[in-house]
XYZ file of C-alpha atoms in Angstrom:
148
model
C 0.806 -38.262 19.017
C 3.033 -40.892 18.319
C 6.286 -38.269 19.426
C 5.735 -35.880 21.940
C 7.588 -32.456 21.104
C 5.620 -30.006 23.461
C 6.389 -26.952 21.807
C 4.600 -28.859 18.355
C 1.903 -31.057 19.966
C 1.177 -28.508 22.870
C -2.551 -27.055 22.279
C -0.786 -23.749 21.727
C -4.523 -21.347 23.042
C -4.024 -22.811 26.304
C -1.921 -21.324 28.757
C 0.871 -22.493 30.168
C -0.896 -24.268 32.710
C -3.452 -25.793 31.197
C -0.912 -26.915 28.350
C 0.886 -28.758 31.206
C -2.352 -30.002 33.153
C -3.083 -31.897 29.534
C 0.979 -33.307 29.419
C 0.534 -36.496 31.730
C -2.552 -37.333 28.804
C -0.851 -36.378 25.567
C 2.414 -38.287 26.742
C 0.628 -41.097 27.311
C -0.275 -42.058 24.840
C 3.406 -40.918 22.557
C 5.328 -43.524 21.917
C 8.724 -41.649 21.919
C 9.933 -38.038 22.823
C 12.317 -35.775 21.357
C 14.482 -34.368 23.355
C 16.217 -30.981 21.768
C 19.566 -30.475 24.113
C 21.739 -27.788 23.362
C 23.332 -26.952 26.752
C 21.161 -24.982 28.564
C 18.404 -27.370 28.217
C 18.220 -28.658 31.541
C 17.813 -24.935 32.675
C 14.330 -24.557 32.730
C 11.708 -26.897 35.726
C 9.014 -27.265 32.644
C 11.514 -28.910 30.572
C 12.729 -31.345 33.211
C 9.226 -31.823 34.221
C 7.830 -33.281 31.046
C 10.967 -34.963 31.357
C 10.585 -36.501 34.795
C 6.530 -37.461 33.873
C 7.638 -39.635 30.834
C 9.663 -41.974 33.797
C 6.976 -41.170 36.118
C 3.959 -42.249 33.915
C 6.477 -45.386 33.842
C 7.186 -45.285 29.852
C 10.862 -46.295 29.049
C 14.213 -45.158 28.634
C 15.187 -45.964 25.266
C 12.057 -43.888 24.055
C 13.901 -40.649 24.849
C 15.865 -39.383 21.088
C 17.635 -37.207 22.284
C 18.587 -34.436 19.182
C 21.880 -31.611 19.696
C 20.402 -28.379 19.285
C 24.366 -27.386 17.489
C 24.131 -25.844 13.941
C 26.038 -27.711 11.424
C 28.343 -25.734 10.584
C 28.850 -24.376 14.172
C 32.316 -25.715 14.266
C 33.237 -27.511 17.804
C 29.694 -29.652 17.256
C 31.341 -31.859 20.224
C 31.472 -28.422 22.960
C 27.548 -28.676 22.819
C 27.209 -32.089 22.996
C 30.570 -32.133 26.142
C 28.430 -29.634 28.474
C 24.552 -31.178 27.771
C 26.812 -34.672 29.130
C 27.966 -32.891 31.725
C 24.817 -31.072 32.854
C 22.638 -34.093 32.398
C 26.058 -35.419 34.987
C 25.710 -32.788 37.713
C 22.361 -32.367 37.008
C 20.041 -30.835 40.802
C 16.128 -29.610 40.306
C 16.983 -26.746 42.659
C 18.987 -25.090 39.250
C 16.313 -25.328 37.082
C 14.061 -22.256 36.759
C 10.123 -21.211 35.996
C 10.878 -18.173 34.107
C 7.782 -16.871 31.926
C 5.768 -19.034 33.979
C 2.582 -17.971 35.914
C 2.431 -18.613 39.788
C -0.661 -21.754 39.359
C 1.931 -23.289 37.164
C 4.918 -23.339 39.058
C 2.958 -24.249 42.706
C 2.177 -27.692 40.176
C 5.973 -27.504 40.026
C 6.487 -27.442 43.489
C 3.740 -30.000 43.632
C 5.110 -32.487 41.318
C 8.573 -31.474 42.267
C 7.336 -32.979 46.180
C 5.179 -35.615 45.026
C 7.894 -36.801 42.834
C 11.116 -36.656 45.756
C 14.001 -34.346 44.554
C 15.790 -37.355 44.331
C 13.407 -39.715 41.844
C 12.884 -36.131 39.501
C 17.561 -35.880 39.579
C 17.217 -39.153 38.867
C 14.700 -39.310 36.101
C 16.979 -36.589 34.077
C 20.064 -38.411 35.394
C 19.255 -41.058 33.710
C 19.143 -39.859 29.756
C 23.227 -39.809 29.698
C 23.408 -43.070 27.857
C 21.266 -41.657 25.723
C 22.846 -38.551 25.153
C 26.535 -40.195 25.067
C 25.237 -43.109 22.606
C 23.519 -39.795 20.326
C 27.419 -38.081 20.352
C 29.132 -41.094 19.530
C 26.098 -41.881 16.800
C 26.577 -38.135 15.340
C 30.201 -39.391 15.042
C 30.825 -35.661 18.215
C 34.133 -36.393 19.834
C 32.897 -35.735 23.498
C 36.701 -35.994 25.309
C 37.793 -32.001 25.855
C 36.705 -29.175 26.970
C 33.396 -27.980 27.050
C 34.055 -25.055 26.105
């Protein structure tokens, strides 16, 4: 694939653990990653793990494209962008969940965090903040004001 969008690129016939094991291969072959960012996208450990994997593979940060998951008709699209930017700015891997993931996959995720180190993991996610700001400004979203 040229662009990695996990729900579209991952082989759905494989178990979650097998898909996760193949992710580095897929991502190494990609030229960019598209992040569909909603207010809760950083809560899932598997989502953040893919973004950290991109950094660990030495892939360029400027090849990460942030798209806000805000309906066009949303009355305050800037609020959703502010929530995403705030979540990026305050990210802690300890706050992530691994809901719906097998225990074997959870073990792999734990080993990945240990190997990458928590500071590297955190910085890899926070490094996406400028990309989110750029995406919000390109859409004309107001990043000032309350988060709600």
